[in-house]
mmCIF file of C-alpha atoms and ligand atoms in Angstrom:
data_model
loop_
_atom_site.group_PDB
_atom_site.id
_atom_site.type_symbol
_atom_site.label_atom_id
_atom_site.label_comp_id
_atom_site.label_asym_id
_atom_site.label_seq_id
_atom_site.Cartn_x
_atom_site.Cartn_y
_atom_site.Cartn_z
ATOM 1 C CA UNK A 296 44.309 357.461 161.503
ATOM 2 C CA UNK A 297 43.015 360.893 162.244
ATOM 3 C CA UNK A 298 40.059 361.804 160.122
ATOM 4 C CA UNK A 299 40.137 365.098 158.264
ATOM 5 C CA UNK A 300 36.720 366.475 159.024
ATOM 6 C CA UNK A 301 35.461 369.986 158.408
ATOM 7 C CA UNK A 302 32.097 371.395 159.471
ATOM 8 C CA UNK A 303 30.662 374.277 157.434
ATOM 9 C CA UNK A 304 27.582 376.359 158.220
ATOM 10 C CA UNK A 305 26.752 378.701 155.359
ATOM 11 C CA UNK A 306 24.375 381.308 156.712
ATOM 12 C CA UNK A 307 22.852 384.268 154.910
ATOM 13 C CA UNK A 308 24.867 386.517 157.202
ATOM 14 C CA UNK A 309 28.023 384.614 158.030
ATOM 15 C CA UNK A 310 29.825 381.480 156.919
ATOM 16 C CA UNK A 311 31.107 379.567 159.909
ATOM 17 C CA UNK A 312 33.485 376.603 159.831
ATOM 18 C CA UNK A 313 35.816 374.490 161.939
ATOM 19 C CA UNK A 314 38.370 371.726 161.442
ATOM 20 C CA UNK A 315 38.281 370.829 165.123
ATOM 21 C CA UNK A 316 41.200 373.165 165.914
ATOM 22 C CA UNK A 317 40.443 376.495 164.363
ATOM 23 C CA UNK A 318 37.212 378.335 163.818
ATOM 24 C CA UNK A 319 36.683 380.498 160.755
ATOM 25 C CA UNK A 320 33.953 383.088 160.419
ATOM 26 C CA UNK A 321 33.442 385.525 157.583
ATOM 27 C CA UNK A 322 30.588 387.420 156.005
ATOM 28 C CA UNK A 323 28.733 385.391 153.370
ATOM 29 C CA UNK A 324 29.607 387.805 150.610
ATOM 30 C CA UNK A 325 31.739 387.422 147.515
ATOM 31 C CA UNK A 326 32.412 389.436 144.438
ATOM 32 C CA UNK A 327 34.583 389.405 141.367
ATOM 33 C CA UNK A 328 38.102 390.361 142.284
ATOM 34 C CA UNK A 329 39.375 393.660 140.979
ATOM 35 C CA UNK A 330 42.964 394.813 140.756
ATOM 36 C CA UNK A 331 43.901 396.706 143.864
ATOM 37 C CA UNK A 332 44.092 400.403 143.044
ATOM 38 C CA UNK A 333 46.337 401.155 145.937
ATOM 39 C CA UNK A 334 47.866 398.759 148.395
ATOM 40 C CA UNK A 335 45.450 398.417 151.270
ATOM 41 C CA UNK A 336 47.560 398.936 154.267
ATOM 42 C CA UNK A 337 50.026 401.770 154.305
ATOM 43 C CA UNK A 338 51.599 401.166 157.665
ATOM 44 C CA UNK A 339 51.798 397.413 157.963
ATOM 45 C CA UNK A 340 52.778 394.757 155.516
ATOM 46 C CA UNK A 341 49.895 392.809 154.083
ATOM 47 C CA UNK A 342 48.827 389.873 156.161
ATOM 48 C CA UNK A 343 46.991 386.842 154.871
ATOM 49 C CA UNK A 344 44.721 386.851 157.895
ATOM 50 C CA UNK A 345 41.684 388.380 156.333
ATOM 51 C CA UNK A 346 42.639 387.971 152.703
ATOM 52 C CA UNK A 347 40.234 385.459 151.235
ATOM 53 C CA UNK A 348 40.585 385.115 147.493
ATOM 54 C CA UNK A 349 40.128 382.117 145.212
ATOM 55 C CA UNK A 350 39.919 381.524 141.495
ATOM 56 C CA UNK A 351 37.301 379.014 140.398
ATOM 57 C CA UNK A 352 36.492 378.176 136.763
ATOM 58 C CA UNK A 353 38.586 381.096 135.494
ATOM 59 C CA UNK A 354 36.963 383.706 137.679
ATOM 60 C CA UNK A 355 38.735 385.281 140.607
ATOM 61 C CA UNK A 356 36.663 386.106 143.694
ATOM 62 C CA UNK A 357 37.151 388.143 146.817
ATOM 63 C CA UNK A 358 35.281 386.527 149.678
ATOM 64 C CA UNK A 359 34.034 387.882 153.011
ATOM 65 C CA UNK A 360 35.069 391.294 154.324
ATOM 66 C CA UNK A 361 37.532 391.661 151.477
ATOM 67 C CA UNK A 362 34.650 391.505 148.989
ATOM 68 C CA UNK A 363 32.779 394.065 151.003
ATOM 69 C CA UNK A 364 35.716 396.464 150.875
ATOM 70 C CA UNK A 365 37.014 395.879 147.364
ATOM 71 C CA UNK A 366 34.538 394.377 144.923
ATOM 72 C CA UNK A 367 32.293 396.750 143.098
ATOM 73 C CA UNK A 368 29.691 394.119 142.288
ATOM 74 C CA UNK A 369 29.165 392.430 145.600
ATOM 75 C CA UNK A 370 27.176 389.277 145.550
ATOM 76 C CA UNK A 371 25.199 388.639 148.669
ATOM 77 C CA UNK A 372 24.168 385.071 149.242
ATOM 78 C CA UNK A 373 20.603 386.110 149.641
ATOM 79 C CA UNK A 374 19.269 384.836 146.376
ATOM 80 C CA UNK A 375 17.454 381.675 147.390
ATOM 81 C CA UNK A 376 17.721 380.015 143.984
ATOM 82 C CA UNK A 377 21.442 380.612 143.590
ATOM 83 C CA UNK A 378 22.216 379.761 147.161
ATOM 84 C CA UNK A 379 22.984 376.125 146.570
ATOM 85 C CA UNK A 380 24.126 376.168 142.974
ATOM 86 C CA UNK A 381 26.744 378.881 142.935
ATOM 87 C CA UNK A 382 27.086 380.719 146.215
ATOM 88 C CA UNK A 383 27.568 377.758 148.480
ATOM 89 C CA UNK A 384 30.326 376.324 146.303
ATOM 90 C CA UNK A 385 32.415 379.486 146.348
ATOM 91 C CA UNK A 386 31.926 380.002 150.083
ATOM 92 C CA UNK A 387 32.764 376.341 150.756
ATOM 93 C CA UNK A 388 35.934 376.412 148.642
ATOM 94 C CA UNK A 389 37.054 379.648 150.280
ATOM 95 C CA UNK A 390 36.559 377.895 153.619
ATOM 96 C CA UNK A 391 38.592 374.885 152.529
ATOM 97 C CA UNK A 392 41.388 377.154 151.303
ATOM 98 C CA UNK A 393 41.849 378.333 154.887
ATOM 99 C CA UNK A 394 41.059 375.235 156.943
ATOM 100 C CA UNK A 395 42.598 372.362 154.994
ATOM 101 C CA UNK A 396 46.169 372.096 156.159
ATOM 102 C CA UNK A 397 47.128 368.957 154.266
ATOM 103 C CA UNK A 398 45.771 368.818 150.719
ATOM 104 C CA UNK A 399 47.170 365.330 150.123
ATOM 105 C CA UNK A 400 44.513 363.794 152.383
ATOM 106 C CA UNK A 401 40.849 363.348 151.497
ATOM 107 C CA UNK A 402 38.468 365.571 153.443
ATOM 108 C CA UNK A 403 35.073 364.707 154.870
ATOM 109 C CA UNK A 404 32.514 367.487 155.154
ATOM 110 C CA UNK A 405 29.440 368.046 157.295
ATOM 111 C CA UNK A 406 27.409 370.946 155.938
ATOM 112 C CA UNK A 407 24.218 372.535 157.227
ATOM 113 C CA UNK A 408 21.360 373.719 155.037
ATOM 114 C CA UNK A 409 18.565 376.060 156.112
ATOM 115 C CA UNK A 410 15.405 374.164 157.094
ATOM 116 C CA UNK A 411 13.567 375.554 154.088
ATOM 117 C CA UNK A 412 16.221 374.221 151.672
ATOM 118 C CA UNK A 413 17.030 370.944 153.356
ATOM 119 C CA UNK A 414 14.736 368.454 151.716
ATOM 120 C CA UNK A 415 14.968 369.917 148.239
ATOM 121 C CA UNK A 416 18.703 370.570 148.056
ATOM 122 C CA UNK A 417 20.520 368.162 150.355
ATOM 123 C CA UNK A 418 21.374 365.668 147.611
ATOM 124 C CA UNK A 419 22.329 368.351 145.098
ATOM 125 C CA UNK A 420 24.631 370.039 147.593
ATOM 126 C CA UNK A 421 26.285 366.769 148.600
ATOM 127 C CA UNK A 422 26.799 365.816 144.975
ATOM 128 C CA UNK A 423 28.272 369.197 144.109
ATOM 129 C CA UNK A 424 30.752 369.109 146.985
ATOM 130 C CA UNK A 425 31.777 365.453 146.822
ATOM 131 C CA UNK A 426 34.483 365.586 144.171
ATOM 132 C CA UNK A 427 38.073 366.688 143.749
ATOM 133 C CA UNK A 428 38.045 370.474 143.557
ATOM 134 C CA UNK A 429 40.714 372.182 141.459
ATOM 135 C CA UNK A 430 41.107 375.889 142.055
ATOM 136 C CA UNK A 431 43.660 378.595 142.824
ATOM 137 C CA UNK A 432 44.251 380.307 146.139
ATOM 138 C CA UNK A 433 45.520 383.876 145.851
ATOM 139 C CA UNK A 434 47.319 385.535 148.731
ATOM 140 C CA UNK A 435 47.515 389.183 149.730
ATOM 141 C CA UNK A 436 50.545 389.701 147.487
ATOM 142 C CA UNK A 437 48.671 388.365 144.472
ATOM 143 C CA UNK A 438 50.525 385.044 144.281
ATOM 144 C CA UNK A 439 48.418 382.226 142.851
ATOM 145 C CA UNK A 440 48.792 378.709 144.218
ATOM 146 C CA UNK A 441 47.221 375.811 142.391
ATOM 147 C CA UNK A 442 45.223 373.702 144.821
ATOM 148 C CA UNK A 443 43.425 370.379 144.601
ATOM 149 C CA UNK A 444 41.269 369.199 147.460
ATOM 150 C CA UNK A 445 39.580 365.844 147.428
ATOM 151 C CA UNK A 446 36.279 365.741 149.281
ATOM 152 C CA UNK A 447 35.542 362.055 149.789
ATOM 153 C CA UNK A 448 32.374 362.227 151.887
ATOM 154 C CA UNK A 449 29.644 364.773 152.556
ATOM 155 C CA UNK A 450 26.830 364.721 155.088
ATOM 156 C CA UNK A 451 24.173 367.411 155.011
ATOM 157 C CA UNK A 452 22.232 368.341 158.168
ATOM 158 C CA UNK A 453 19.340 370.733 158.792
ATOM 159 C CA UNK A 454 21.175 373.780 160.182
ATOM 160 C CA UNK A 455 19.843 374.090 163.753
ATOM 161 C CA UNK A 456 20.430 370.408 164.492
ATOM 162 C CA UNK A 457 24.118 371.291 164.873
ATOM 163 C CA UNK A 458 23.382 372.959 168.194
ATOM 164 C CA UNK A 459 21.731 369.773 169.494
ATOM 165 C CA UNK A 460 24.689 367.680 168.301
ATOM 166 C CA UNK A 461 27.034 370.111 170.031
ATOM 167 C CA UNK A 462 25.254 369.462 173.337
ATOM 168 C CA UNK A 463 24.722 365.747 172.785
ATOM 169 C CA UNK A 464 28.225 364.752 171.672
ATOM 170 C CA UNK A 465 31.580 365.067 173.421
ATOM 171 C CA UNK A 466 34.553 366.724 171.755
ATOM 172 C CA UNK A 467 35.582 363.282 170.481
ATOM 173 C CA UNK A 468 32.173 362.624 168.961
ATOM 174 C CA UNK A 469 30.751 360.249 171.561
ATOM 175 C CA UNK A 470 27.204 360.584 172.914
ATOM 176 C CA UNK A 471 27.658 362.057 176.378
ATOM 177 C CA UNK A 472 24.412 363.667 177.381
ATOM 178 C CA UNK A 473 21.543 361.199 177.708
ATOM 179 C CA UNK A 474 18.935 363.888 177.809
ATOM 180 C CA UNK A 475 19.441 364.889 174.185
ATOM 181 C CA UNK A 476 19.130 361.272 173.095
ATOM 182 C CA UNK A 477 15.850 360.668 174.926
ATOM 183 C CA UNK A 478 14.090 364.025 174.971
ATOM 184 C CA UNK A 479 12.078 365.998 172.489
ATOM 185 C CA UNK A 480 13.819 369.320 172.002
ATOM 186 C CA UNK A 481 12.695 372.363 170.060
ATOM 187 C CA UNK A 482 15.410 374.545 168.556
ATOM 188 C CA UNK A 483 15.028 378.179 167.533
ATOM 189 C CA UNK A 484 17.945 379.365 165.403
ATOM 190 C CA UNK A 485 17.866 383.133 164.955
ATOM 191 C CA UNK A 486 20.192 384.181 162.163
ATOM 192 C CA UNK A 487 20.857 387.280 160.156
ATOM 193 C CA UNK A 488 18.069 386.902 157.562
ATOM 194 C CA UNK A 489 16.021 383.998 158.838
ATOM 195 C CA UNK A 490 14.809 382.206 161.906
ATOM 196 C CA UNK A 491 14.620 378.439 161.717
ATOM 197 C CA UNK A 492 12.481 376.275 163.966
ATOM 198 C CA UNK A 493 12.901 372.554 164.235
ATOM 199 C CA UNK A 494 12.491 369.609 166.572
ATOM 200 C CA UNK A 495 15.007 366.966 167.552
ATOM 201 C CA UNK A 496 13.022 363.969 168.794
ATOM 202 C CA UNK A 497 15.293 361.450 170.528
ATOM 203 C CA UNK A 498 18.233 362.810 168.569
ATOM 204 C CA UNK A 499 16.357 362.595 165.288
ATOM 205 C CA UNK A 500 15.304 365.451 163.046
ATOM 206 C CA UNK A 501 11.600 365.826 162.603
ATOM 207 C CA UNK A 502 10.250 367.673 159.600
ATOM 208 C CA UNK A 503 7.035 368.238 161.499
ATOM 209 C CA UNK A 504 7.445 371.242 163.710
ATOM 210 C CA UNK A 505 9.948 372.785 161.299
ATOM 211 C CA UNK A 506 9.556 376.261 159.890
ATOM 212 C CA UNK A 507 11.634 379.041 158.369
ATOM 213 C CA UNK A 508 10.593 382.673 158.670
ATOM 214 C CA UNK A 509 12.195 385.917 157.496
ATOM 215 C CA UNK A 510 12.397 387.174 161.074
ATOM 216 C CA UNK A 511 16.177 387.306 161.249
ATOM 217 C CA UNK A 512 18.019 389.936 163.254
ATOM 218 C CA UNK A 513 18.360 392.037 160.079
ATOM 219 C CA UNK A 514 14.669 392.857 160.451
ATOM 220 C CA UNK A 515 15.389 394.692 163.690
ATOM 221 C CA UNK A 516 18.495 396.253 162.147
ATOM 222 C CA UNK A 517 16.431 397.519 159.207
ATOM 223 C CA UNK A 518 14.068 399.192 161.627
ATOM 224 C CA UNK A 519 16.942 400.753 163.541
ATOM 225 C CA UNK A 520 18.509 401.862 160.234
ATOM 226 C CA UNK A 521 15.347 403.516 159.056
ATOM 227 C CA UNK A 522 14.916 405.445 162.321
ATOM 228 C CA UNK A 523 18.522 406.480 162.026
ATOM 229 C CA UNK A 524 17.953 407.649 158.479
ATOM 230 C CA UNK A 525 15.096 409.838 159.701
ATOM 231 C CA UNK A 526 17.490 411.372 162.207
ATOM 232 C CA UNK A 527 20.620 411.851 160.117
ATOM 233 C CA UNK A 528 19.480 411.447 156.512
ATOM 234 C CA UNK A 529 21.935 408.720 155.644
ATOM 235 C CA UNK A 530 21.244 405.146 154.623
ATOM 236 C CA UNK A 531 23.538 402.911 156.629
ATOM 237 C CA UNK A 532 24.011 399.333 155.445
ATOM 238 C CA UNK A 533 22.506 396.964 157.962
ATOM 239 C CA UNK A 534 25.732 395.000 157.958
ATOM 240 C CA UNK A 535 27.429 397.934 159.565
ATOM 241 C CA UNK A 536 24.998 398.327 162.416
ATOM 242 C CA UNK A 537 26.117 395.405 164.536
ATOM 243 C CA UNK A 538 28.977 397.193 166.292
ATOM 244 C CA UNK A 539 26.989 400.385 166.669
ATOM 245 C CA UNK A 540 24.016 398.575 168.190
ATOM 246 C CA UNK A 541 26.372 396.711 170.475
ATOM 247 C CA UNK A 542 27.892 399.992 171.662
ATOM 248 C CA UNK A 543 24.522 401.733 171.782
ATOM 249 C CA UNK A 544 25.716 404.685 169.763
ATOM 250 C CA UNK A 545 26.851 405.587 166.267
ATOM 251 C CA UNK A 546 28.819 408.489 164.865
ATOM 252 C CA UNK A 547 27.656 409.824 161.501
ATOM 253 C CA UNK A 548 29.605 412.701 159.961
ATOM 254 C CA UNK A 549 31.118 413.425 163.332
ATOM 255 C CA UNK A 550 27.847 413.547 165.233
ATOM 256 C CA UNK A 551 26.846 410.876 167.771
ATOM 257 C CA UNK A 552 23.385 409.316 167.783
ATOM 258 C CA UNK A 553 22.056 407.285 170.669
ATOM 259 C CA UNK A 554 20.682 403.925 169.568
ATOM 260 C CA UNK A 555 19.650 402.383 172.877
ATOM 261 C CA UNK A 556 15.972 403.254 172.839
ATOM 262 C CA UNK A 557 15.249 402.283 169.243
ATOM 263 C CA UNK A 558 17.282 399.108 169.637
ATOM 264 C CA UNK A 559 15.392 398.088 172.748
ATOM 265 C CA UNK A 560 12.117 398.666 170.948
ATOM 266 C CA UNK A 561 13.130 396.852 167.750
ATOM 267 C CA UNK A 562 14.561 393.838 169.587
ATOM 268 C CA UNK A 563 11.535 393.518 171.819
ATOM 269 C CA UNK A 564 9.177 393.557 168.871
ATOM 270 C CA UNK A 565 11.192 391.012 166.904
ATOM 271 C CA UNK A 566 11.554 388.714 169.921
ATOM 272 C CA UNK A 567 7.778 388.748 170.453
ATOM 273 C CA UNK A 568 7.189 387.831 166.828
ATOM 274 C CA UNK A 569 9.716 384.992 166.928
ATOM 275 C CA UNK A 570 8.241 383.657 170.163
ATOM 276 C CA UNK A 571 4.692 383.882 168.811
ATOM 277 C CA UNK A 572 5.716 381.818 165.766
ATOM 278 C CA UNK A 573 7.311 379.218 168.058
ATOM 279 C CA UNK A 574 4.220 378.964 170.186
ATOM 280 C CA UNK A 575 2.161 378.519 167.060
ATOM 281 C CA UNK A 576 4.295 376.050 165.098
ATOM 282 C CA UNK A 577 4.668 373.860 168.195
ATOM 283 C CA UNK A 578 1.099 374.293 169.326
ATOM 284 C CA UNK A 579 0.395 370.554 169.134
ATOM 285 C CA UNK A 580 3.826 369.551 170.398
ATOM 286 C CA UNK A 581 2.946 370.062 174.045
ATOM 287 C CA UNK A 582 5.252 367.142 174.838
ATOM 288 C CA UNK A 583 8.401 369.122 173.978
ATOM 289 C CA UNK A 584 10.718 368.728 176.961
ATOM 290 C CA UNK A 585 12.766 371.845 176.410
ATOM 291 C CA UNK A 586 13.697 374.561 173.948
ATOM 292 C CA UNK A 587 17.156 375.720 172.857
ATOM 293 C CA UNK A 588 17.817 379.143 171.388
ATOM 294 C CA UNK A 589 20.838 379.409 169.116
ATOM 295 C CA UNK A 590 22.392 381.429 166.285
ATOM 296 C CA UNK A 591 24.055 384.816 166.506
ATOM 297 C CA UNK A 592 20.659 386.489 166.668
ATOM 298 C CA UNK A 593 19.629 384.093 169.428
ATOM 299 C CA UNK A 594 22.375 385.475 171.642
ATOM 300 C CA UNK A 595 21.175 389.006 170.988
ATOM 301 C CA UNK A 596 17.474 388.281 171.557
ATOM 302 C CA UNK A 597 17.668 385.739 174.379
ATOM 303 C CA UNK A 598 16.934 388.225 177.167
ATOM 304 C CA UNK A 599 13.834 389.433 175.315
ATOM 305 C CA UNK A 600 12.526 385.983 174.454
ATOM 306 C CA UNK A 601 12.632 384.157 177.764
ATOM 307 C CA UNK A 602 9.416 385.644 179.051
ATOM 308 C CA UNK A 603 7.491 385.054 175.827
ATOM 309 C CA UNK A 604 8.283 381.433 175.063
ATOM 310 C CA UNK A 605 5.899 378.782 176.353
ATOM 311 C CA UNK A 606 8.166 376.050 177.680
ATOM 312 C CA UNK A 607 11.444 375.488 179.469
ATOM 313 C CA UNK A 608 14.509 377.017 177.840
ATOM 314 C CA UNK A 609 17.767 375.078 178.166
ATOM 315 C CA UNK A 610 20.631 377.511 178.194
ATOM 316 C CA UNK A 611 23.379 376.569 175.767
ATOM 317 C CA UNK A 612 26.989 376.609 176.925
ATOM 318 C CA UNK A 613 28.383 380.113 177.004
ATOM 319 C CA UNK A 614 31.875 378.970 176.043
ATOM 320 C CA UNK A 615 31.568 379.979 172.411
ATOM 321 C CA UNK A 616 30.226 382.704 170.117
ATOM 322 C CA UNK A 617 26.559 381.718 169.563
ATOM 323 C CA UNK A 618 27.102 381.823 165.825
ATOM 324 C CA UNK A 619 29.455 378.840 166.142
ATOM 325 C CA UNK A 620 27.442 376.256 168.058
ATOM 326 C CA UNK A 621 25.907 374.716 164.954
ATOM 327 C CA UNK A 622 29.223 374.260 163.239
ATOM 328 C CA UNK A 623 30.942 372.792 166.285
ATOM 329 C CA UNK A 624 28.044 370.324 166.365
ATOM 330 C CA UNK A 625 28.600 369.443 162.689
ATOM 331 C CA UNK A 626 32.242 368.698 163.394
ATOM 332 C CA UNK A 627 31.331 366.462 166.335
ATOM 333 C CA UNK A 628 28.719 364.735 164.187
ATOM 334 C CA UNK A 629 31.461 364.085 161.625
ATOM 335 C CA UNK A 630 33.582 362.442 164.316
ATOM 336 C CA UNK A 631 30.584 360.455 165.503
ATOM 337 C CA UNK A 632 29.886 359.254 161.967
ATOM 338 C CA UNK A 633 33.368 358.581 160.628
ATOM 339 C CA UNK A 634 35.840 358.325 163.491
ATOM 340 C CA UNK A 635 33.877 356.219 165.967
ATOM 341 C CA UNK A 636 32.617 353.344 163.846
ATOM 342 C CA UNK A 637 31.693 351.280 166.878
ATOM 343 C CA UNK A 638 29.973 354.224 168.595
ATOM 344 C CA UNK A 639 29.731 353.831 172.400
HETATM 345 N N1 ATP B 1702 30.752 389.478 166.688
HETATM 346 C C1 ATP B 1702 29.655 389.601 165.952
HETATM 347 N N2 ATP B 1702 29.709 390.263 164.787
HETATM 348 C C2 ATP B 1702 28.625 390.403 164.024
HETATM 349 N N3 ATP B 1702 27.412 389.907 164.358
HETATM 350 C C3 ATP B 1702 27.291 389.228 165.502
HETATM 351 C C4 ATP B 1702 28.401 389.034 166.362
HETATM 352 N N4 ATP B 1702 27.993 388.311 167.420
HETATM 353 C C5 ATP B 1702 26.673 388.067 167.249
HETATM 354 N N5 ATP B 1702 26.228 388.643 166.114
HETATM 355 C C6 ATP B 1702 24.852 388.563 165.661
HETATM 356 O O1 ATP B 1702 24.777 387.387 164.904
HETATM 357 C C7 ATP B 1702 23.898 387.567 163.811
HETATM 358 C C8 ATP B 1702 24.208 386.535 162.743
HETATM 359 O O2 ATP B 1702 24.007 385.255 163.296
HETATM 360 P P1 ATP B 1702 24.313 383.945 162.486
HETATM 361 O O3 ATP B 1702 25.723 383.889 162.056
HETATM 362 O O4 ATP B 1702 23.807 382.824 163.315
HETATM 363 O O5 ATP B 1702 23.374 384.171 161.210
HETATM 364 P P2 ATP B 1702 23.376 383.368 159.845
HETATM 365 O O6 ATP B 1702 23.410 381.915 160.162
HETATM 366 O O7 ATP B 1702 24.458 383.868 158.976
HETATM 367 O O8 ATP B 1702 21.995 383.781 159.234
HETATM 368 P P3 ATP B 1702 20.815 382.853 158.686
HETATM 369 O O9 ATP B 1702 20.542 381.831 159.758
HETATM 370 O O10 ATP B 1702 19.702 383.815 158.448
HETATM 371 O O11 ATP B 1702 21.306 382.214 157.459
HETATM 372 C C9 ATP B 1702 24.128 388.985 163.422
HETATM 373 O O12 ATP B 1702 22.998 389.490 162.777
HETATM 374 C C10 ATP B 1702 24.381 389.682 164.755
HETATM 375 O O13 ATP B 1702 23.172 390.159 165.307
HETATM 376 MG MG1 MG B 1703 22.305 380.252 160.626
#
């Protein structure tokens, strides 16, 4: 019997998920749904593609980009204390509404928690998710569908470990790469708000050598935003800077501003800080065999970090958006745990 496994990585920037076939990625934002004033799209019929709306406990929520566009009281998942209790449930249910194709089957979940939340919240999160969830899914035309999804098992992992699992396990969840099972590997996961450091020692998570800092990529974006504000007088949400930074230029009120120089400077500074923290937290772990750099911010900062890190960097496979390596690893870990009972 095929197992119904879903991996979910709820980051402060993006929620990432996979059911083994499809990947889902949306901004970790939700807000109370409002009635549409005008229909969104004048030229095309509404599609359900980016419409993410659920009703939980009598409250209707827009989730992801839809919340950013339509809700007046956006909730960002940045509040550390609410992260597990309320935010993660809504983001997880929104994920299930898209990725569960057959609601008659029980689902098994593998979910990642930030290093700094792992020990304290792993049991609470598992307990909250392991139940039958009753909620409504609302499509772009406003039609409500009653949904019940039974989550029969939950495993919680420290977020960056997903990237190790992704390299260690095959697509069917079997250990394929000896090195990850025998070596001591340091992982640096650069996200939107935070950077997580951890060690996988012979495939096992070690709390020693783990650290969370606030040096996410948003720190560099904030610096770029503030320089931009000096130049054009407008506060631009850091969320909106990604494309502009990628292109190296932004148009504000019809005028173009070059971002290359300030970006280069901000990224270099952030990369140095992240590398310095790595060198410090792993000061006594001179026996680390190699270091992996992951997370969406890891992809952006990799070229700046290579020179500053003490140790050998193992490149991760370039076959996937860097933001998705953790979650693909969670899915494989789910297969390893539930679908291959005999292992090898
Ligand atoms: N296509 C893309 N769109 C937006 N951001 C991208 C894209 N590709 C890479 N990024 C980078 O990825 C970063 C987010 O990475 P990631 O999804 O790993 O963070 P997160 O896990 O949500 O954050 P945290 O680890 O702090 O909780 C963005 O800040 C941006 O720099
Ligand atoms: Mg992350």
